[in-house]
Structure formats: C-alpha cells, structure tokens
Amino acid sequence: MTHSMPSHRDWGLPDPYTQPEFYRDVPTKRLIAWVVDVILIGLIVAVLTVLSIFTALFVLPFVWMAVSFLYRWITIGSRSATPGMRVVALELRRSDGTRFDATTALVHTAGYVFSVVTFPLQLISIAMMLMTEKKQGLTDMILGTAAINRPVG
C-alpha cells in the first residue's frame, strides 16, 4: 500500500478522516518499534559493558538511560524515526508535516523520558495513542507531532 503526503499547499499532518491510511495500526506499530528499539539498546549496553571490562555494571541504570536517550535523540533527529520505527515503516512528523530536526527530536525524547519515569504519564500517553484521532501520545499532543505510516516519495 502506498501513501503520499499532501502537496506543499496542504501543509500539516495528514487528516485522519480523509487520509486514515497514515494512522492505520500506528499504536501497534509503535509497540513493535519500541520492542525492537529496547532490544537494540540492550545490545549496545551489553557491548559497552564488555568494553568497560564490566565496570559499567556498577552504574548500569545510568548507562541504560544515557544510551537510550542518545539512541532516540540521534536516530529521530537524523531520520525522524528510530531503527525500530523504520522496521515497521513509521515516521515522526511535526505539526507542519515536516520530519523532525535535532531540536524537535531532543524535546520529543525528553518528553518521552519524562513520561516513562513518571509512570502515570506513560499510562495516559498509551491511552491517548489508542483513543486520539492521530494516535498521538502525550508528548506528541503537547508538541503537535504525530507518528505516521511512512509516506512514499
């Protein structure tokens, strides 16, 4: 199935009513992407732990948080998607329909981390992804961003 983004005259995120294909299965794909990303982050942390001659084990939660933050920020900032998101053909887009830049990726990642460490916010975010028109989580709603099925072209 192919999806093309609206033309430059129609700036903004795709309309969930006239272009529902951009939001189809997004919550499920985000979950799959998250699992893929957690596995990749775990592999990176494992390699760093071995390279540190296992001294990283003493501060493992901090190593995990740092790797996770940098992984998300760098990959979203460079390609508007983490590797897990790319596997399931998702992209994050700003309210004007453009891909994320490094600053938007930084703010989005900080919002994600804040919601993860504040568990009730994570539950609210998940509920929002399941119930909102554009399948937006809490950070997405605040920033006006959304995860969409990757457009062709």
CSV table of N, CA and C in Angstrom, one decimal:
chain,number,residue,atom,x,y,z
A,1,MET,N,0.8,-1.2,0.0
A,1,MET,CA,0.0,0.0,0.0
A,1,MET,C,0.9,1.2,0.0
A,2,THR,N,0.6,2.2,-0.8
A,2,THR,CA,1.4,3.4,-0.9
A,2,THR,C,0.6,4.6,-0.4
A,3,HIS,N,1.3,5.5,0.3
A,3,HIS,CA,0.7,6.7,0.8
A,3,HIS,C,1.5,7.8,0.4
A,4,SER,N,0.9,8.9,-0.1
A,4,SER,CA,1.7,10.0,-0.5
A,4,SER,C,1.3,11.2,0.4
A,5,MET,N,2.3,12.0,0.8
A,5,MET,CA,2.0,13.1,1.7
A,5,MET,C,1.2,14.2,0.9
A,6,PRO,N,0.4,15.0,1.6
A,6,PRO,CA,-0.3,16.1,0.9
A,6,PRO,C,0.7,17.0,0.2
A,7,SER,N,0.3,17.7,-0.8
A,7,SER,CA,1.2,18.6,-1.5
A,7,SER,C,1.6,19.7,-0.6
A,8,HIS,N,2.6,20.5,-1.1
A,8,HIS,CA,3.0,21.7,-0.3
A,8,HIS,C,2.0,22.7,0.0
A,9,ARG,N,0.9,22.7,-0.7
A,9,ARG,CA,-0.2,23.6,-0.5
A,9,ARG,C,-1.0,23.2,0.8
A,10,ASP,N,-0.9,21.9,1.1
A,10,ASP,CA,-1.7,21.4,2.2
A,10,ASP,C,-0.8,21.1,3.5
A,11,TRP,N,0.1,22.1,3.8
A,11,TRP,CA,1.0,21.9,4.9
A,11,TRP,C,0.3,21.4,6.1
A,12,GLY,N,0.9,20.5,6.8
A,12,GLY,CA,0.4,19.9,8.0
A,12,GLY,C,0.4,18.4,8.0
A,13,LEU,N,0.0,17.9,9.1
A,13,LEU,CA,-0.1,16.4,9.3
A,13,LEU,C,-1.3,16.0,8.4
A,14,PRO,N,-1.2,14.7,7.9
A,14,PRO,CA,-2.4,14.2,7.1
A,14,PRO,C,-3.6,14.2,8.0
A,15,ASP,N,-4.7,14.5,7.3
A,15,ASP,CA,-6.0,14.5,8.0
A,15,ASP,C,-6.5,13.0,8.3
A,16,PRO,N,-6.8,12.7,9.6
A,16,PRO,CA,-7.1,11.3,9.9
A,16,PRO,C,-8.5,10.9,9.3
A,17,TYR,N,-9.3,11.8,8.8
A,17,TYR,CA,-10.5,11.4,8.2
A,17,TYR,C,-10.4,11.2,6.7
A,18,THR,N,-9.7,12.1,6.0
A,18,THR,CA,-9.5,12.0,4.6
A,18,THR,C,-8.4,11.1,4.2
A,19,GLN,N,-7.4,10.9,5.1
A,19,GLN,CA,-6.2,10.1,4.8
A,19,GLN,C,-6.0,9.1,6.0
A,20,PRO,N,-6.9,8.3,6.3
A,20,PRO,CA,-6.8,7.4,7.5
A,20,PRO,C,-5.6,6.4,7.4
A,21,GLU,N,-5.2,6.1,6.2
A,21,GLU,CA,-4.1,5.2,6.0
A,21,GLU,C,-2.8,5.6,6.7
A,22,PHE,N,-2.6,6.9,6.9
A,22,PHE,CA,-1.4,7.4,7.6
A,22,PHE,C,-1.4,7.0,9.1
A,23,TYR,N,-2.6,6.7,9.7
A,23,TYR,CA,-2.7,6.4,11.1
A,23,TYR,C,-3.1,5.0,11.4
A,24,ARG,N,-3.3,4.2,10.3
A,24,ARG,CA,-3.8,2.8,10.5
A,24,ARG,C,-2.7,2.0,11.2
A,25,ASP,N,-3.1,1.3,12.2
A,25,ASP,CA,-2.2,0.4,13.0
A,25,ASP,C,-1.0,1.1,13.7
A,26,VAL,N,-1.0,2.4,13.8
A,26,VAL,CA,0.1,3.1,14.4
A,26,VAL,C,0.4,2.7,15.9
A,27,PRO,N,-0.6,2.6,16.7
A,27,PRO,CA,-0.3,2.2,18.1
A,27,PRO,C,0.4,0.8,18.2
A,28,THR,N,-0.1,-0.2,17.4
A,28,THR,CA,0.5,-1.5,17.3
A,28,THR,C,1.9,-1.4,16.8
A,29,LYS,N,2.1,-0.6,15.7
A,29,LYS,CA,3.5,-0.5,15.1
A,29,LYS,C,4.4,0.2,16.1
A,30,ARG,N,3.9,1.2,16.9
A,30,ARG,CA,4.7,1.9,17.9
A,30,ARG,C,5.2,0.9,18.9
A,31,LEU,N,4.3,0.0,19.4
A,31,LEU,CA,4.7,-1.0,20.3
A,31,LEU,C,5.8,-2.0,19.8
A,32,ILE,N,5.6,-2.4,18.6
A,32,ILE,CA,6.6,-3.3,17.9
A,32,ILE,C,7.9,-2.6,17.8
A,33,ALA,N,7.8,-1.3,17.4
A,33,ALA,CA,9.1,-0.5,17.2
A,33,ALA,C,9.8,-0.3,18.6
A,34,TRP,N,9.0,-0.1,19.6
A,34,TRP,CA,9.5,0.1,21.0
A,34,TRP,C,10.3,-1.2,21.4
A,35,VAL,N,9.7,-2.4,21.1
A,35,VAL,CA,10.3,-3.7,21.5
A,35,VAL,C,11.7,-3.8,20.7
A,36,VAL,N,11.6,-3.5,19.4
A,36,VAL,CA,12.9,-3.6,18.6
A,36,VAL,C,13.9,-2.7,19.1
A,37,ASP,N,13.5,-1.4,19.5
A,37,ASP,CA,14.5,-0.5,20.0
A,37,ASP,C,15.0,-0.9,21.3
A,38,VAL,N,14.2,-1.4,22.2
A,38,VAL,CA,14.7,-1.9,23.5
A,38,VAL,C,15.7,-3.0,23.3
A,39,ILE,N,15.5,-3.9,22.4
A,39,ILE,CA,16.5,-4.9,22.1
A,39,ILE,C,17.8,-4.3,21.6
A,40,LEU,N,17.7,-3.4,20.7
A,40,LEU,CA,18.9,-2.8,20.1
A,40,LEU,C,19.7,-2.0,21.2
A,41,ILE,N,18.9,-1.3,22.0
A,41,ILE,CA,19.6,-0.5,23.1
A,41,ILE,C,20.2,-1.5,24.1
A,42,GLY,N,19.6,-2.6,24.4
A,42,GLY,CA,20.2,-3.6,25.2
A,42,GLY,C,21.5,-4.2,24.7
A,43,LEU,N,21.5,-4.4,23.4
A,43,LEU,CA,22.7,-4.9,22.7
A,43,LEU,C,23.9,-3.9,22.8
A,44,ILE,N,23.5,-2.6,22.6
A,44,ILE,CA,24.5,-1.5,22.7
A,44,ILE,C,25.1,-1.5,24.2
A,45,VAL,N,24.2,-1.5,25.1
A,45,VAL,CA,24.6,-1.5,26.5
A,45,VAL,C,25.4,-2.7,26.9
A,46,ALA,N,25.1,-3.9,26.3
A,46,ALA,CA,25.9,-5.1,26.6
A,46,ALA,C,27.3,-4.9,26.0
A,47,VAL,N,27.4,-4.4,24.8
A,47,VAL,CA,28.7,-4.2,24.2
A,47,VAL,C,29.5,-3.2,25.0
A,48,LEU,N,28.9,-2.1,25.4
A,48,LEU,CA,29.6,-1.1,26.3
A,48,LEU,C,30.0,-1.7,27.6
A,49,THR,N,29.2,-2.5,28.2
A,49,THR,CA,29.5,-3.2,29.4
A,49,THR,C,30.8,-4.1,29.3
A,50,VAL,N,30.8,-4.8,28.2
A,50,VAL,CA,32.0,-5.7,27.9
A,50,VAL,C,33.2,-4.8,27.7
A,51,LEU,N,33.1,-3.7,26.9
A,51,LEU,CA,34.2,-2.9,26.6
A,51,LEU,C,34.7,-2.1,27.9
A,52,SER,N,33.8,-1.9,28.8
A,52,SER,CA,34.3,-1.3,30.1
A,52,SER,C,34.9,-2.3,31.1
A,53,ILE,N,35.1,-3.5,30.6
A,53,ILE,CA,35.6,-4.6,31.5
A,53,ILE,C,34.6,-4.8,32.6
A,54,PHE,N,33.3,-4.7,32.3
A,54,PHE,CA,32.2,-4.9,33.2
A,54,PHE,C,32.1,-3.9,34.3
A,55,THR,N,32.8,-2.8,34.3
A,55,THR,CA,32.7,-1.8,35.4
A,55,THR,C,31.3,-1.0,35.2
A,56,ALA,N,30.8,-1.0,34.0
A,56,ALA,CA,29.5,-0.4,33.7
A,56,ALA,C,28.4,-1.0,34.5
A,57,LEU,N,28.6,-2.3,35.0
A,57,LEU,CA,27.6,-2.9,35.8
A,57,LEU,C,27.3,-2.2,37.1
A,58,PHE,N,28.3,-1.4,37.6
A,58,PHE,CA,28.1,-0.7,38.8
A,58,PHE,C,27.1,0.5,38.6
A,59,VAL,N,27.0,1.0,37.4
A,59,VAL,CA,26.1,2.1,37.1
A,59,VAL,C,25.2,1.8,36.0
A,60,LEU,N,24.8,0.5,35.9
A,60,LEU,CA,24.0,0.1,34.7
A,60,LEU,C,22.8,0.9,34.4
A,61,PRO,N,22.0,1.2,35.4
A,61,PRO,CA,20.8,2.0,35.1
A,61,PRO,C,21.1,3.3,34.4
A,62,PHE,N,22.2,4.0,34.9
A,62,PHE,CA,22.6,5.2,34.2
A,62,PHE,C,23.1,5.0,32.8
A,63,VAL,N,23.9,4.0,32.6
A,63,VAL,CA,24.3,3.6,31.3
A,63,VAL,C,23.2,3.4,30.4
A,64,TRP,N,22.2,2.6,30.9
A,64,TRP,CA,21.0,2.3,30.0
A,64,TRP,C,20.3,3.6,29.7
A,65,MET,N,20.0,4.5,30.7
A,65,MET,CA,19.3,5.7,30.4
A,65,MET,C,20.1,6.6,29.4
A,66,ALA,N,21.4,6.7,29.6
A,66,ALA,CA,22.2,7.6,28.7
A,66,ALA,C,22.2,7.0,27.2
A,67,VAL,N,22.4,5.7,27.1
A,67,VAL,CA,22.3,5.1,25.8
A,67,VAL,C,20.9,5.2,25.2
A,68,SER,N,19.9,5.0,25.9
A,68,SER,CA,18.5,5.1,25.4
A,68,SER,C,18.2,6.5,25.0
A,69,PHE,N,18.6,7.5,25.8
A,69,PHE,CA,18.4,8.9,25.4
A,69,PHE,C,19.1,9.2,24.1
A,70,LEU,N,20.4,8.9,24.1
A,70,LEU,CA,21.2,9.3,22.9
A,70,LEU,C,20.7,8.5,21.6
A,71,TYR,N,20.4,7.3,21.8
A,71,TYR,CA,19.9,6.4,20.7
A,71,TYR,C,18.6,7.1,20.1
A,72,ARG,N,17.7,7.4,21.0
A,72,ARG,CA,16.4,8.0,20.5
A,72,ARG,C,16.7,9.4,19.8
A,73,TRP,N,17.4,10.3,20.5
A,73,TRP,CA,17.7,11.6,20.1
A,73,TRP,C,18.4,11.6,18.7
A,74,ILE,N,19.5,10.8,18.6
A,74,ILE,CA,20.3,10.8,17.4
A,74,ILE,C,19.5,10.2,16.2
A,75,THR,N,18.8,9.1,16.4
A,75,THR,CA,18.1,8.4,15.3
A,75,THR,C,16.9,9.2,14.9
A,76,ILE,N,16.2,9.7,15.8
A,76,ILE,CA,15.0,10.5,15.5
A,76,ILE,C,15.4,11.9,14.8
A,77,GLY,N,16.5,12.4,15.4
A,77,GLY,CA,17.0,13.7,14.8
A,77,GLY,C,17.5,13.6,13.4
A,78,SER,N,18.1,12.4,13.1
A,78,SER,CA,18.7,12.3,11.7
A,78,SER,C,17.7,11.7,10.7
A,79,ARG,N,16.8,10.8,11.1
A,79,ARG,CA,15.9,10.2,10.1
A,79,ARG,C,14.4,10.3,10.5
A,80,SER,N,14.1,11.0,11.5
A,80,SER,CA,12.7,11.2,12.0
A,80,SER,C,12.1,9.9,12.4
A,81,ALA,N,12.9,8.9,12.8
A,81,ALA,CA,12.5,7.6,13.2
A,81,ALA,C,13.6,6.8,13.9
A,82,THR,N,13.3,6.0,14.9
A,82,THR,CA,14.3,5.1,15.4
A,82,THR,C,14.4,3.9,14.5
A,83,PRO,N,15.5,3.1,14.6
A,83,PRO,CA,15.5,1.9,13.8
A,83,PRO,C,14.3,1.0,13.9
A,84,GLY,N,13.7,0.9,15.1
A,84,GLY,CA,12.5,0.2,15.3
A,84,GLY,C,11.4,0.7,14.5
A,85,MET,N,11.2,2.0,14.5
A,85,MET,CA,10.2,2.7,13.7
A,85,MET,C,10.4,2.5,12.2
A,86,ARG,N,11.6,2.5,11.8
A,86,ARG,CA,11.9,2.2,10.4
A,86,ARG,C,11.5,0.8,10.0
A,87,VAL,N,11.7,-0.2,10.9
A,87,VAL,CA,11.3,-1.6,10.6
A,87,VAL,C,9.9,-1.7,10.4
A,88,VAL,N,9.0,-0.9,11.1
A,88,VAL,CA,7.6,-1.0,10.9
A,88,VAL,C,7.0,0.1,10.0
A,89,ALA,N,7.9,0.9,9.4
A,89,ALA,CA,7.5,1.9,8.4
A,89,ALA,C,6.8,3.1,9.0
A,90,LEU,N,7.3,3.5,10.2
A,90,LEU,CA,6.7,4.7,10.9
A,90,LEU,C,7.7,5.9,10.8
A,91,GLU,N,7.2,7.1,10.8
A,91,GLU,CA,8.0,8.3,10.9
A,91,GLU,C,7.3,9.3,11.8
A,92,LEU,N,8.1,10.0,12.5
A,92,LEU,CA,7.6,11.1,13.4
A,92,LEU,C,7.5,12.4,12.5
A,93,ARG,N,6.5,13.1,12.6
A,93,ARG,CA,6.3,14.3,11.8
A,93,ARG,C,5.9,15.5,12.7
A,94,ARG,N,6.4,16.7,12.4
A,94,ARG,CA,6.0,17.9,13.1
A,94,ARG,C,4.6,18.3,12.7
A,95,SER,N,4.0,19.3,13.4
A,95,SER,CA,2.7,19.8,13.0
A,95,SER,C,2.6,20.3,11.6
A,96,ASP,N,3.7,20.8,11.1
A,96,ASP,CA,3.7,21.3,9.7
A,96,ASP,C,3.9,20.2,8.7
A,97,GLY,N,4.0,19.0,9.1
A,97,GLY,CA,4.1,17.8,8.2
A,97,GLY,C,5.6,17.5,7.9
A,98,THR,N,6.5,18.3,8.4
A,98,THR,CA,7.9,18.0,8.1
A,98,THR,C,8.5,17.0,9.1
A,99,ARG,N,9.6,16.4,8.7
A,99,ARG,CA,10.4,15.5,9.5
A,99,ARG,C,11.0,16.2,10.7
A,100,PHE,N,11.3,15.5,11.7
A,100,PHE,CA,12.0,16.1,12.9
A,100,PHE,C,13.4,16.6,12.6
A,101,ASP,N,13.8,17.7,13.2
A,101,ASP,CA,15.2,18.1,13.2
A,101,ASP,C,15.7,17.7,14.6
A,102,ALA,N,17.0,18.0,14.8
A,102,ALA,CA,17.7,17.6,16.0
A,102,ALA,C,17.0,18.3,17.3
A,103,THR,N,16.6,19.5,17.2
A,103,THR,CA,16.0,20.2,18.3
A,103,THR,C,14.6,19.5,18.7
A,104,THR,N,13.8,19.3,17.6
A,104,THR,CA,12.5,18.7,17.9
A,104,THR,C,12.7,17.3,18.5
A,105,ALA,N,13.7,16.6,17.9
A,105,ALA,CA,14.0,15.2,18.4
A,105,ALA,C,14.4,15.3,19.9
A,106,LEU,N,15.2,16.2,20.2
A,106,LEU,CA,15.7,16.4,21.6
A,106,LEU,C,14.5,16.6,22.6
A,107,VAL,N,13.6,17.6,22.2
A,107,VAL,CA,12.5,17.9,23.0
A,107,VAL,C,11.5,16.7,23.1
A,108,HIS,N,11.3,16.0,22.0
A,108,HIS,CA,10.4,14.8,22.0
A,108,HIS,C,11.0,13.7,22.8
A,109,THR,N,12.3,13.5,22.7
A,109,THR,CA,13.0,12.4,23.5
A,109,THR,C,12.9,12.8,25.0
A,110,ALA,N,13.1,14.1,25.4
A,110,ALA,CA,13.0,14.5,26.8
A,110,ALA,C,11.6,14.2,27.3
A,111,GLY,N,10.6,14.5,26.5
A,111,GLY,CA,9.2,14.3,26.9
A,111,GLY,C,8.9,12.8,27.0
A,112,TYR,N,9.4,12.0,26.1
A,112,TYR,CA,9.3,10.6,26.2
A,112,TYR,C,9.9,10.1,27.5
A,113,VAL,N,11.1,10.5,27.8
A,113,VAL,CA,11.8,10.0,29.0
A,113,VAL,C,11.0,10.4,30.3
A,114,PHE,N,10.6,11.7,30.3
A,114,PHE,CA,9.8,12.2,31.5
A,114,PHE,C,8.5,11.3,31.7
A,115,SER,N,7.9,11.0,30.6
A,115,SER,CA,6.6,10.2,30.7
A,115,SER,C,6.9,8.8,31.1
A,116,VAL,N,8.1,8.2,30.7
A,116,VAL,CA,8.4,6.9,31.1
A,116,VAL,C,8.8,6.8,32.6
A,117,VAL,N,9.5,7.8,33.1
A,117,VAL,CA,9.9,7.8,34.5
A,117,VAL,C,8.8,8.2,35.4
A,118,THR,N,7.7,8.8,34.9
A,118,THR,CA,6.5,9.2,35.6
A,118,THR,C,5.4,8.3,35.2
A,119,PHE,N,5.4,7.1,35.7
A,119,PHE,CA,4.5,6.0,35.2
A,119,PHE,C,3.1,6.4,34.9
A,120,PRO,N,2.4,7.2,35.7
A,120,PRO,CA,1.0,7.5,35.4
A,120,PRO,C,0.9,8.3,34.0
A,121,LEU,N,2.0,9.1,33.7
A,121,LEU,CA,2.0,9.8,32.5
A,121,LEU,C,2.2,8.8,31.3
A,122,GLN,N,2.9,7.8,31.5
A,122,GLN,CA,3.1,6.8,30.5
A,122,GLN,C,1.7,6.1,30.2
A,123,LEU,N,1.0,5.8,31.2
A,123,LEU,CA,-0.3,5.2,31.0
A,123,LEU,C,-1.3,6.1,30.3
A,124,ILE,N,-1.2,7.4,30.6
A,124,ILE,CA,-2.0,8.4,29.9
A,124,ILE,C,-1.6,8.5,28.5
A,125,SER,N,-0.3,8.5,28.2
A,125,SER,CA,0.2,8.5,26.9
A,125,SER,C,-0.3,7.3,26.0
A,126,ILE,N,-0.2,6.2,26.6
A,126,ILE,CA,-0.7,4.9,25.9
A,126,ILE,C,-2.2,5.0,25.6
A,127,ALA,N,-2.9,5.5,26.6
A,127,ALA,CA,-4.4,5.6,26.4
A,127,ALA,C,-4.7,6.6,25.3
A,128,MET,N,-3.9,7.7,25.2
A,128,MET,CA,-4.1,8.7,24.2
A,128,MET,C,-3.8,8.2,22.8
A,129,MET,N,-2.7,7.3,22.7
A,129,MET,CA,-2.4,6.7,21.4
A,129,MET,C,-3.5,5.9,20.9
A,130,LEU,N,-4.2,5.2,21.8
A,130,LEU,CA,-5.3,4.3,21.4
A,130,LEU,C,-6.6,5.1,21.1
A,131,MET,N,-6.8,6.3,21.7
A,131,MET,CA,-8.1,7.0,21.6
A,131,MET,C,-8.1,8.2,20.7
A,132,THR,N,-6.9,8.9,20.4
A,132,THR,CA,-7.0,10.1,19.7
A,132,THR,C,-7.0,9.9,18.2
A,133,GLU,N,-7.5,10.9,17.5
A,133,GLU,CA,-7.7,10.7,16.0
A,133,GLU,C,-6.3,10.5,15.3
A,134,LYS,N,-5.3,11.1,15.7
A,134,LYS,CA,-4.0,11.0,15.1
A,134,LYS,C,-3.1,10.0,15.8
A,135,LYS,N,-3.6,9.3,16.8
A,135,LYS,CA,-2.9,8.3,17.5
A,135,LYS,C,-1.7,8.9,18.3
A,136,GLN,N,-1.9,10.1,18.8
A,136,GLN,CA,-0.8,10.8,19.4
A,136,GLN,C,-0.7,10.4,20.9
A,137,GLY,N,0.6,10.3,21.4
A,137,GLY,CA,0.9,10.1,22.8
A,137,GLY,C,0.9,11.5,23.4
A,138,LEU,N,1.1,11.5,24.7
A,138,LEU,CA,1.1,12.8,25.5
A,138,LEU,C,2.2,13.8,24.9
A,139,THR,N,3.4,13.3,24.7
A,139,THR,CA,4.4,14.2,24.2
A,139,THR,C,4.0,14.7,22.8
A,140,ASP,N,3.5,13.8,22.0
A,140,ASP,CA,3.1,14.2,20.7
A,140,ASP,C,2.0,15.3,20.7
A,141,MET,N,1.0,15.1,21.6
A,141,MET,CA,-0.1,16.0,21.7
A,141,MET,C,0.5,17.4,22.2
A,142,ILE,N,1.4,17.4,23.1
A,142,ILE,CA,1.9,18.7,23.6
A,142,ILE,C,2.7,19.4,22.5
A,143,LEU,N,3.5,18.6,21.8
A,143,LEU,CA,4.3,19.2,20.7
A,143,LEU,C,3.6,19.4,19.4
A,144,GLY,N,2.4,18.8,19.3
A,144,GLY,CA,1.7,18.9,18.0
A,144,GLY,C,2.3,17.9,16.9
A,145,THR,N,3.0,16.9,17.4
A,145,THR,CA,3.6,16.0,16.5
A,145,THR,C,2.8,14.7,16.4
A,146,ALA,N,3.2,13.8,15.5
A,146,ALA,CA,2.5,12.5,15.4
A,146,ALA,C,3.4,11.5,14.7
A,147,ALA,N,3.2,10.3,15.0
A,147,ALA,CA,3.8,9.2,14.3
A,147,ALA,C,2.8,8.8,13.2
A,148,ILE,N,3.3,8.7,11.9
A,148,ILE,CA,2.5,8.3,10.8
A,148,ILE,C,3.2,7.2,10.0
A,149,ASN,N,2.3,6.4,9.3
A,149,ASN,CA,2.9,5.5,8.4
A,149,ASN,C,3.7,6.2,7.3
A,150,ARG,N,4.9,5.7,7.1
A,150,ARG,CA,5.8,6.4,6.2
A,150,ARG,C,5.3,6.6,4.8
A,151,PRO,N,5.2,7.9,4.4
A,151,PRO,CA,4.7,8.1,3.0
A,151,PRO,C,5.7,7.7,2.0
A,152,VAL,N,5.2,7.4,0.8
A,152,VAL,CA,6.1,7.1,-0.4
A,152,VAL,C,6.5,8.4,-1.1
A,153,GLY,N,7.7,8.5,-1.4
A,153,GLY,CA,8.2,9.6,-2.2
A,153,GLY,C,8.7,10.8,-1.4
